[in-house]
Short mmCIF file of N, CA and C in Angstrom, two decimals:
data_model
loop_
_atom_site.label_atom_id
_atom_site.label_comp_id
_atom_site.label_asym_id
_atom_site.label_seq_id
_atom_site.Cartn_x
_atom_site.Cartn_y
_atom_site.Cartn_z
N MET O 1 0.79 -1.20 0.04
CA MET O 1 -0.02 -0.09 0.05
C MET O 1 0.91 1.23 0.00
N ASN O 2 0.58 2.20 -0.80
CA ASN O 2 1.36 3.41 -0.96
C ASN O 2 0.69 4.46 -0.19
N LYS O 3 1.35 4.76 0.99
CA LYS O 3 0.82 5.74 1.87
C LYS O 3 1.51 7.15 1.55
N LYS O 4 0.76 8.16 1.48
CA LYS O 4 1.24 9.49 1.14
C LYS O 4 1.16 10.26 2.46
N ALA O 5 2.20 11.06 2.71
CA ALA O 5 2.25 11.90 3.74
C ALA O 5 1.18 13.08 3.62
N LYS O 6 0.63 13.49 4.70
CA LYS O 6 -0.32 14.60 4.59
C LYS O 6 0.56 15.89 4.51
N VAL O 7 0.33 16.64 3.52
CA VAL O 7 1.05 18.00 3.47
C VAL O 7 0.18 19.05 3.96
N GLN O 8 0.74 19.87 4.83
CA GLN O 8 0.08 21.09 5.47
C GLN O 8 0.86 22.24 5.11
N ILE O 9 0.20 23.27 4.49
CA ILE O 9 0.89 24.52 4.14
C ILE O 9 0.65 25.39 5.34
N ILE O 10 1.81 25.94 5.92
CA ILE O 10 1.84 26.82 6.99
C ILE O 10 2.45 28.07 6.72
N GLU O 11 1.75 29.17 6.81
CA GLU O 11 2.32 30.50 6.59
C GLU O 11 3.41 30.79 7.59
N THR O 12 4.33 31.71 7.09
CA THR O 12 5.40 32.00 7.89
C THR O 12 5.50 33.55 7.97
N LYS O 13 6.01 34.06 9.09
CA LYS O 13 6.30 35.38 9.24
C LYS O 13 7.75 35.62 8.97
N ARG O 14 8.11 36.59 8.27
CA ARG O 14 9.58 36.92 7.93
C ARG O 14 9.91 38.23 8.45
N ARG O 15 10.99 38.22 9.24
CA ARG O 15 11.61 39.47 9.68
C ARG O 15 13.03 39.58 9.12
N ILE O 16 13.44 40.81 8.82
CA ILE O 16 14.76 41.02 8.32
C ILE O 16 15.63 41.93 9.26
N PHE O 17 16.81 41.35 9.48
CA PHE O 17 17.64 42.06 10.49
C PHE O 17 19.02 42.41 9.87
N LYS O 18 19.69 43.47 10.22
CA LYS O 18 20.97 43.80 9.76
C LYS O 18 22.16 43.06 10.23
N THR O 19 22.05 42.50 11.47
CA THR O 19 23.12 41.80 12.08
C THR O 19 22.61 40.50 12.65
N VAL O 20 23.58 39.55 12.79
CA VAL O 20 23.29 38.30 13.55
C VAL O 20 22.90 38.56 14.92
N GLU O 21 23.47 39.51 15.60
CA GLU O 21 23.23 39.74 17.01
C GLU O 21 21.71 40.22 17.16
N GLU O 22 21.25 41.02 16.17
CA GLU O 22 19.84 41.42 16.25
C GLU O 22 18.96 40.31 16.05
N ALA O 23 19.21 39.46 15.15
CA ALA O 23 18.43 38.26 14.84
C ALA O 23 18.44 37.27 15.98
N ASN O 24 19.51 37.20 16.64
CA ASN O 24 19.54 36.28 17.87
C ASN O 24 18.57 36.63 18.95
N THR O 25 18.17 37.90 19.03
CA THR O 25 17.16 38.33 19.99
C THR O 25 15.76 37.70 19.66
N ALA O 26 15.48 37.36 18.38
CA ALA O 26 14.25 36.96 17.88
C ALA O 26 14.26 35.40 17.71
N SER O 27 15.28 34.73 17.74
CA SER O 27 15.47 33.29 17.42
C SER O 27 15.38 32.41 18.73
N ASN O 28 14.86 31.23 18.50
CA ASN O 28 14.72 30.30 19.67
C ASN O 28 16.00 29.37 19.67
N PHE O 29 17.01 29.73 18.82
CA PHE O 29 18.26 28.95 18.83
C PHE O 29 19.40 29.85 18.55
N ASN O 30 20.57 29.56 19.11
CA ASN O 30 21.69 30.45 18.84
C ASN O 30 22.20 30.30 17.33
N ILE O 31 22.06 31.50 16.69
CA ILE O 31 22.49 31.65 15.20
C ILE O 31 23.96 31.67 15.18
N LEU O 32 24.48 30.75 14.34
CA LEU O 32 25.98 30.66 14.11
C LEU O 32 26.42 31.70 13.20
N ASN O 33 27.49 32.44 13.49
CA ASN O 33 27.95 33.58 12.74
C ASN O 33 29.36 33.11 12.26
N PRO O 34 29.58 32.83 10.90
CA PRO O 34 30.89 32.41 10.54
C PRO O 34 32.03 33.47 10.82
N THR O 35 33.19 32.97 11.31
CA THR O 35 34.31 33.79 11.44
C THR O 35 35.22 33.97 10.22
N PHE O 36 35.03 33.07 9.32
CA PHE O 36 35.63 33.14 7.96
C PHE O 36 34.66 33.54 6.87
N ILE O 37 34.78 34.68 6.24
CA ILE O 37 33.96 35.06 5.15
C ILE O 37 34.90 35.28 3.89
N PRO O 38 34.64 34.71 2.79
CA PRO O 38 35.57 34.85 1.62
C PRO O 38 35.69 36.35 1.27
N ASN O 39 36.88 36.66 0.76
CA ASN O 39 37.30 38.08 0.39
C ASN O 39 36.10 38.70 -0.42
N GLY O 40 35.79 39.89 -0.17
CA GLY O 40 34.84 40.68 -0.96
C GLY O 40 33.42 40.55 -0.53
N TYR O 41 33.08 39.44 0.30
CA TYR O 41 31.73 39.25 0.67
C TYR O 41 31.40 39.96 1.93
N ASN O 42 30.19 40.58 2.14
CA ASN O 42 29.74 41.20 3.24
C ASN O 42 28.27 40.68 3.59
N LEU O 43 27.90 40.71 4.82
CA LEU O 43 26.58 40.34 5.23
C LEU O 43 25.70 41.39 4.62
N LEU O 44 24.63 41.00 3.88
CA LEU O 44 23.66 41.87 3.44
C LEU O 44 22.53 41.99 4.39
N HIS O 45 21.93 40.86 4.91
CA HIS O 45 21.00 40.85 6.00
C HIS O 45 20.78 39.41 6.43
N VAL O 46 20.01 39.39 7.51
CA VAL O 46 19.68 38.09 8.14
C VAL O 46 18.05 37.89 8.05
N GLN O 47 17.61 36.93 7.48
CA GLN O 47 16.11 36.69 7.37
C GLN O 47 15.82 35.67 8.42
N HIS O 48 14.71 36.03 9.20
CA HIS O 48 14.25 35.00 10.26
C HIS O 48 12.81 34.63 9.84
N PHE O 49 12.63 33.37 9.66
CA PHE O 49 11.32 32.79 9.23
C PHE O 49 10.75 32.06 10.43
N ILE O 50 9.50 32.29 10.83
CA ILE O 50 8.96 31.51 11.92
C ILE O 50 7.48 31.25 11.38
N PRO O 51 7.03 29.90 11.62
CA PRO O 51 5.68 29.56 11.31
C PRO O 51 4.69 30.40 12.06
N ASP O 52 3.60 30.69 11.33
CA ASP O 52 2.51 31.46 11.97
C ASP O 52 1.27 30.46 11.93
N SER O 53 1.32 29.64 12.97
CA SER O 53 0.30 28.54 13.04
C SER O 53 -0.37 28.46 14.33
N LYS O 54 -1.51 28.04 14.35
CA LYS O 54 -2.28 27.84 15.68
C LYS O 54 -1.83 26.64 16.37
N ASP O 55 -1.09 25.82 15.61
CA ASP O 55 -0.60 24.51 16.02
C ASP O 55 0.82 24.72 16.60
N GLU O 56 0.98 24.67 17.91
CA GLU O 56 2.21 24.98 18.55
C GLU O 56 3.37 24.07 18.22
N GLN O 57 3.02 22.97 17.80
CA GLN O 57 4.16 22.03 17.35
C GLN O 57 4.97 22.61 16.15
N PHE O 58 4.37 23.47 15.45
CA PHE O 58 5.12 24.06 14.26
C PHE O 58 5.80 25.34 14.59
N ASN O 59 5.38 25.99 15.60
CA ASN O 59 5.91 27.31 15.83
C ASN O 59 7.28 27.40 16.30
N LYS O 60 7.88 26.29 16.68
CA LYS O 60 9.26 26.32 17.11
C LYS O 60 10.19 26.09 15.88
N ASN O 61 9.68 25.68 14.75
CA ASN O 61 10.40 25.34 13.55
C ASN O 61 10.85 26.53 12.76
N GLU O 62 11.73 27.29 13.41
CA GLU O 62 12.11 28.49 12.73
C GLU O 62 13.35 28.22 11.71
N THR O 63 13.54 29.04 10.82
CA THR O 63 14.77 29.00 9.93
C THR O 63 15.30 30.47 9.77
N VAL O 64 16.65 30.51 9.78
CA VAL O 64 17.36 31.85 9.65
C VAL O 64 18.27 31.64 8.40
N ILE O 65 18.21 32.66 7.53
CA ILE O 65 19.21 32.71 6.41
C ILE O 65 20.04 33.92 6.43
N LEU O 66 21.36 33.73 6.44
CA LEU O 66 22.31 34.82 6.43
C LEU O 66 22.73 34.93 4.92
N THR O 67 22.52 36.04 4.35
CA THR O 67 22.81 36.34 2.94
C THR O 67 24.08 37.23 2.89
N TYR O 68 25.06 36.75 2.15
CA TYR O 68 26.27 37.47 1.89
C TYR O 68 26.39 37.79 0.39
N ILE O 69 26.86 39.07 0.11
CA ILE O 69 27.06 39.53 -1.31
C ILE O 69 28.42 40.05 -1.46
N ASN O 70 28.86 40.02 -2.60
CA ASN O 70 30.23 40.58 -3.07
C ASN O 70 30.00 41.62 -4.20
N GLY O 71 28.76 42.02 -4.43
CA GLY O 71 28.54 42.97 -5.58
C GLY O 71 27.77 42.30 -6.62
N LYS O 72 28.08 41.09 -7.10
CA LYS O 72 27.27 40.49 -8.15
C LYS O 72 26.94 39.08 -7.74
N ASN O 73 27.60 38.48 -6.77
CA ASN O 73 27.31 37.02 -6.31
C ASN O 73 26.89 36.97 -4.96
N THR O 74 26.11 35.95 -4.53
CA THR O 74 25.67 35.85 -3.16
C THR O 74 25.98 34.36 -2.72
N PHE O 75 26.04 34.29 -1.36
CA PHE O 75 26.13 32.87 -0.84
C PHE O 75 25.29 32.88 0.47
N LEU O 76 24.55 31.78 0.66
CA LEU O 76 23.61 31.69 1.77
C LEU O 76 24.08 30.87 2.80
N PHE O 77 23.70 31.08 4.16
CA PHE O 77 23.96 30.12 5.13
C PHE O 77 22.69 29.98 5.86
N ARG O 78 21.97 28.82 5.63
CA ARG O 78 20.63 28.54 6.21
C ARG O 78 20.91 27.69 7.54
N GLN O 79 20.20 28.04 8.49
CA GLN O 79 20.18 27.38 9.77
C GLN O 79 18.75 27.19 10.36
N GLY O 80 18.56 26.15 10.96
CA GLY O 80 17.22 25.99 11.58
C GLY O 80 16.67 24.57 11.75
N HIS O 81 15.47 24.42 11.83
CA HIS O 81 14.81 23.21 12.09
C HIS O 81 14.36 22.36 10.73
N PHE O 82 15.58 21.97 10.09
CA PHE O 82 15.43 21.13 8.89
C PHE O 82 16.60 20.30 8.86
N SER O 83 16.68 19.29 7.89
CA SER O 83 17.76 18.50 7.79
C SER O 83 18.79 19.08 6.86
N GLY O 84 19.87 19.56 7.30
CA GLY O 84 20.92 20.13 6.48
C GLY O 84 21.73 19.13 5.58
N ALA O 85 21.67 17.87 5.99
CA ALA O 85 22.22 16.85 5.18
C ALA O 85 21.36 16.18 4.12
N GLN O 86 20.04 16.64 4.17
CA GLN O 86 19.17 15.94 3.30
C GLN O 86 19.14 16.51 1.77
N VAL O 87 19.90 15.84 0.96
CA VAL O 87 19.97 16.04 -0.46
C VAL O 87 19.85 14.71 -1.23
N LEU O 88 19.70 14.75 -2.49
CA LEU O 88 19.52 13.52 -3.24
C LEU O 88 20.79 12.56 -3.09
N ALA O 89 20.39 11.44 -2.74
CA ALA O 89 21.59 10.44 -2.48
C ALA O 89 22.50 10.20 -3.70
N GLU O 90 22.06 10.21 -4.88
CA GLU O 90 22.96 9.87 -6.01
C GLU O 90 23.86 11.10 -6.28
N ASN O 91 23.69 12.30 -5.64
CA ASN O 91 24.50 13.43 -6.05
C ASN O 91 25.26 13.88 -4.77
N VAL O 92 25.41 12.92 -3.78
CA VAL O 92 25.96 13.27 -2.55
C VAL O 92 27.39 12.83 -2.36
N LEU O 93 28.31 13.49 -1.83
CA LEU O 93 29.62 13.07 -1.42
C LEU O 93 29.69 13.28 0.07
N ASN O 94 30.04 12.35 0.83
CA ASN O 94 30.24 12.57 2.31
C ASN O 94 31.80 13.03 2.33
N ILE O 95 32.01 14.29 2.79
CA ILE O 95 33.35 14.80 2.69
C ILE O 95 33.88 14.91 4.20
N SER O 96 33.17 14.33 5.15
CA SER O 96 33.58 14.48 6.57
C SER O 96 35.09 14.19 6.76
N GLU O 97 35.43 12.95 6.46
CA GLU O 97 36.85 12.52 6.80
C GLU O 97 37.73 13.16 5.80
N LYS O 98 37.41 13.25 4.50
CA LYS O 98 38.34 13.71 3.56
C LYS O 98 38.88 15.14 3.86
N ASN O 99 38.03 16.07 4.43
CA ASN O 99 38.28 17.42 4.71
C ASN O 99 38.45 17.78 6.17
N GLU O 100 38.58 16.65 6.95
CA GLU O 100 38.73 16.98 8.47
C GLU O 100 37.75 17.74 9.04
N LEU O 101 36.55 17.52 8.63
CA LEU O 101 35.36 18.22 9.38
C LEU O 101 34.91 17.18 10.33
N THR O 102 35.65 17.02 11.32
CA THR O 102 35.52 15.95 12.42
C THR O 102 34.17 16.06 13.12
N GLU O 103 33.68 14.88 13.62
CA GLU O 103 32.54 14.90 14.57
C GLU O 103 31.27 15.41 13.86
N GLN O 104 31.28 15.63 12.55
CA GLN O 104 30.09 16.03 11.85
C GLN O 104 29.90 15.15 10.56
N ASN O 105 28.81 14.75 10.26
CA ASN O 105 28.49 14.14 8.99
C ASN O 105 28.18 15.25 8.01
N VAL O 106 29.22 15.69 7.14
CA VAL O 106 28.99 16.71 6.33
C VAL O 106 28.86 16.32 4.80
N PHE O 107 27.84 16.79 4.21
CA PHE O 107 27.51 16.29 2.83
C PHE O 107 27.62 17.47 1.84
N TRP O 108 28.21 17.07 0.67
CA TRP O 108 28.40 18.13 -0.48
C TRP O 108 27.62 17.70 -1.62
N THR O 109 27.05 18.64 -2.33
CA THR O 109 26.37 18.31 -3.59
C THR O 109 26.52 19.52 -4.46
N TYR O 110 26.69 19.14 -5.86
CA TYR O 110 26.70 20.21 -6.71
C TYR O 110 25.34 20.32 -7.46
N GLY O 111 24.58 21.14 -7.04
CA GLY O 111 23.16 21.15 -7.61
C GLY O 111 22.14 21.17 -6.46
N ARG O 112 20.89 21.33 -6.85
CA ARG O 112 19.75 21.28 -5.96
C ARG O 112 18.55 20.87 -6.68
N VAL O 113 17.52 20.23 -5.86
CA VAL O 113 16.24 19.85 -6.51
C VAL O 113 15.47 21.15 -6.74
N LEU O 114 14.84 21.08 -7.99
CA LEU O 114 13.88 22.12 -8.32
C LEU O 114 12.45 21.49 -8.32
N ILE O 115 11.49 21.98 -7.81
CA ILE O 115 10.21 21.63 -7.80
C ILE O 115 9.41 22.33 -8.98
N LYS O 116 9.01 21.44 -10.05
CA LYS O 116 8.43 22.08 -11.20
C LYS O 116 6.94 22.48 -11.18
N ASP O 117 6.30 22.08 -10.14
CA ASP O 117 4.85 22.45 -10.04
C ASP O 117 4.45 22.67 -8.57
N ASN O 118 3.29 23.04 -8.24
CA ASN O 118 2.96 23.43 -6.98
C ASN O 118 2.23 22.26 -6.34
N GLN O 119 2.85 21.14 -6.19
CA GLN O 119 2.23 19.91 -5.56
C GLN O 119 3.22 19.60 -4.34
N SER O 120 2.80 18.54 -3.61
CA SER O 120 3.64 18.03 -2.54
C SER O 120 4.90 17.62 -3.10
N PHE O 121 6.02 17.55 -2.28
CA PHE O 121 7.25 17.11 -2.75
C PHE O 121 7.30 15.74 -3.40
N GLU O 122 6.48 14.89 -2.86
CA GLU O 122 6.43 13.52 -3.25
C GLU O 122 5.79 13.48 -4.64
N ASP O 123 4.79 14.17 -4.90
CA ASP O 123 3.99 14.19 -6.14
C ASP O 123 4.58 14.96 -7.25
N ALA O 124 5.28 16.03 -6.85
CA ALA O 124 5.83 17.07 -7.81
C ALA O 124 6.76 16.47 -8.91
N GLU O 125 6.70 17.10 -10.12
CA GLU O 125 7.77 16.81 -11.03
C GLU O 125 9.03 17.55 -10.54
N LYS O 126 10.22 16.80 -10.59
CA LYS O 126 11.36 17.46 -10.02
C LYS O 126 12.41 17.63 -11.14
N GLY O 127 13.27 18.58 -10.99
CA GLY O 127 14.28 18.86 -11.84
C GLY O 127 15.62 19.05 -11.09
N TRP O 128 16.68 19.40 -11.78
CA TRP O 128 17.93 19.44 -11.12
C TRP O 128 18.69 20.71 -11.58
N ASP O 129 19.01 21.64 -10.61
CA ASP O 129 19.76 22.84 -11.02
C ASP O 129 21.20 22.57 -10.60
N GLY O 130 22.03 22.39 -11.61
CA GLY O 130 23.47 21.95 -11.27
C GLY O 130 24.40 23.28 -11.20
N SER O 131 23.79 24.47 -10.98
CA SER O 131 24.69 25.67 -10.83
C SER O 131 24.97 25.97 -9.46
N VAL O 132 24.46 25.31 -8.42
CA VAL O 132 24.59 25.67 -7.10
C VAL O 132 25.23 24.48 -6.29
N GLN O 133 26.36 24.86 -5.51
CA GLN O 133 26.87 23.95 -4.58
C GLN O 133 26.29 24.16 -3.31
N GLN O 134 26.11 22.92 -2.61
CA GLN O 134 25.54 22.99 -1.21
C GLN O 134 26.37 22.06 -0.28
N LEU O 135 26.61 22.54 0.90
CA LEU O 135 27.36 21.87 1.90
C LEU O 135 26.37 21.86 3.11
N GLY O 136 25.96 20.69 3.51
CA GLY O 136 25.12 20.56 4.65
C GLY O 136 25.40 19.68 5.71
N TRP O 137 24.99 19.91 7.02
CA TRP O 137 25.22 19.08 8.03
C TRP O 137 24.14 19.28 9.07
N ASP O 138 24.00 18.35 10.04
CA ASP O 138 23.06 18.48 11.17
C ASP O 138 23.93 18.48 12.51
N LYS O 139 23.50 19.31 13.41
CA LYS O 139 24.17 19.34 14.66
C LYS O 139 23.17 19.74 15.75
N GLY O 140 23.15 18.97 16.88
CA GLY O 140 22.28 19.56 17.98
C GLY O 140 20.77 19.70 17.65
N GLY O 141 20.34 18.96 16.75
CA GLY O 141 18.84 19.08 16.44
C GLY O 141 18.58 19.97 15.38
N LEU O 142 19.60 20.78 14.91
CA LEU O 142 19.44 21.83 13.85
C LEU O 142 20.08 21.32 12.59
N GLY O 143 19.53 21.90 11.40
CA GLY O 143 20.29 21.64 10.18
C GLY O 143 20.99 22.95 9.72
N TYR O 144 22.01 22.79 9.01
CA TYR O 144 22.87 23.91 8.48
C TYR O 144 23.22 23.63 7.07
N ARG O 145 23.14 24.63 6.23
CA ARG O 145 23.41 24.44 4.77
C ARG O 145 23.98 25.77 4.33
N LEU O 146 25.17 25.68 3.55
CA LEU O 146 25.78 26.69 2.78
C LEU O 146 25.39 26.46 1.30
N GLU O 147 25.11 27.42 0.65
CA GLU O 147 24.76 27.43 -0.82
C GLU O 147 25.38 28.59 -1.52
N SER O 148 25.99 28.13 -2.73
CA SER O 148 26.63 29.18 -3.50
C SER O 148 26.81 28.72 -4.96
N SER O 149 26.74 29.60 -5.97
CA SER O 149 27.03 29.18 -7.25
C SER O 149 28.41 29.81 -7.68
N ASP O 150 28.98 30.64 -6.76
CA ASP O 150 30.21 31.22 -7.08
C ASP O 150 31.46 30.70 -6.31
N LEU O 151 31.29 30.30 -4.93
CA LEU O 151 32.34 29.81 -4.17
C LEU O 151 32.63 28.35 -4.62
N ASN O 152 33.90 27.93 -4.43
CA ASN O 152 34.29 26.62 -4.67
C ASN O 152 34.16 25.90 -3.44
N LEU O 153 34.41 24.49 -3.44
CA LEU O 153 34.14 23.70 -2.28
C LEU O 153 35.17 24.06 -1.24
N ASP O 154 36.33 24.32 -1.48
CA ASP O 154 37.34 24.71 -0.46
C ASP O 154 36.94 25.90 0.36
N GLN O 155 36.39 26.88 -0.34
CA GLN O 155 35.84 28.15 0.31
C GLN O 155 34.66 27.73 1.21
N LEU O 156 33.83 26.92 0.64
CA LEU O 156 32.64 26.54 1.51
C LEU O 156 33.04 25.78 2.77
N ILE O 157 33.99 24.89 2.69
CA ILE O 157 34.61 24.18 3.79
C ILE O 157 35.18 25.08 4.81
N LYS O 158 35.84 26.13 4.37
CA LYS O 158 36.50 27.14 5.32
C LYS O 158 35.40 27.81 6.09
N VAL O 159 34.31 28.19 5.41
CA VAL O 159 33.21 28.81 6.10
C VAL O 159 32.67 27.96 7.18
N ALA O 160 32.41 26.57 6.72
CA ALA O 160 31.79 25.60 7.63
C ALA O 160 32.77 25.36 8.92
N ARG O 161 33.97 25.22 8.60
CA ARG O 161 35.02 24.97 9.74
C ARG O 161 34.87 26.20 10.77
N SER O 162 34.67 27.46 10.08
CA SER O 162 34.68 28.57 11.10
C SER O 162 33.53 28.66 12.04
N VAL O 163 32.49 27.81 11.83
CA VAL O 163 31.30 27.73 12.78
C VAL O 163 31.24 26.43 13.58
N LEU O 164 32.13 25.36 13.20
CA LEU O 164 32.06 24.08 13.83
C LEU O 164 32.98 24.09 15.03
#
């Protein structure tokens, strides 16, 4: 029997902060602030997303996105209640041992899943965007993911090491 998960759409509230310190006052978890930022990149803003639901079980599931820019390119550092390591299995490389990111299961992928229609993830037609690199991991019940189409893997690893 093929059971489908019930999909529930939950609206979120979005707040934008200029600094990580400001965003930390609104977050229910400690936002990690990288000490290594590649040359030319500066923090544009911190977006804080929190579910706006009457169901309390969802209201703790916040996500924070730090957006860095260098004039023409961006990189994102997502943090929150999601699986940072959850990417398509056939496109994943576990780089934990290779790059001395010890005590973490760190996964890298070149690309991301695109949802091509407005259905549940399971039912939707999916595509693949090969222009973005992602480095993701889970720690302490939270997910973390770096995303960039400009930075190389070594630079993403340096950013990750600066918060681990």
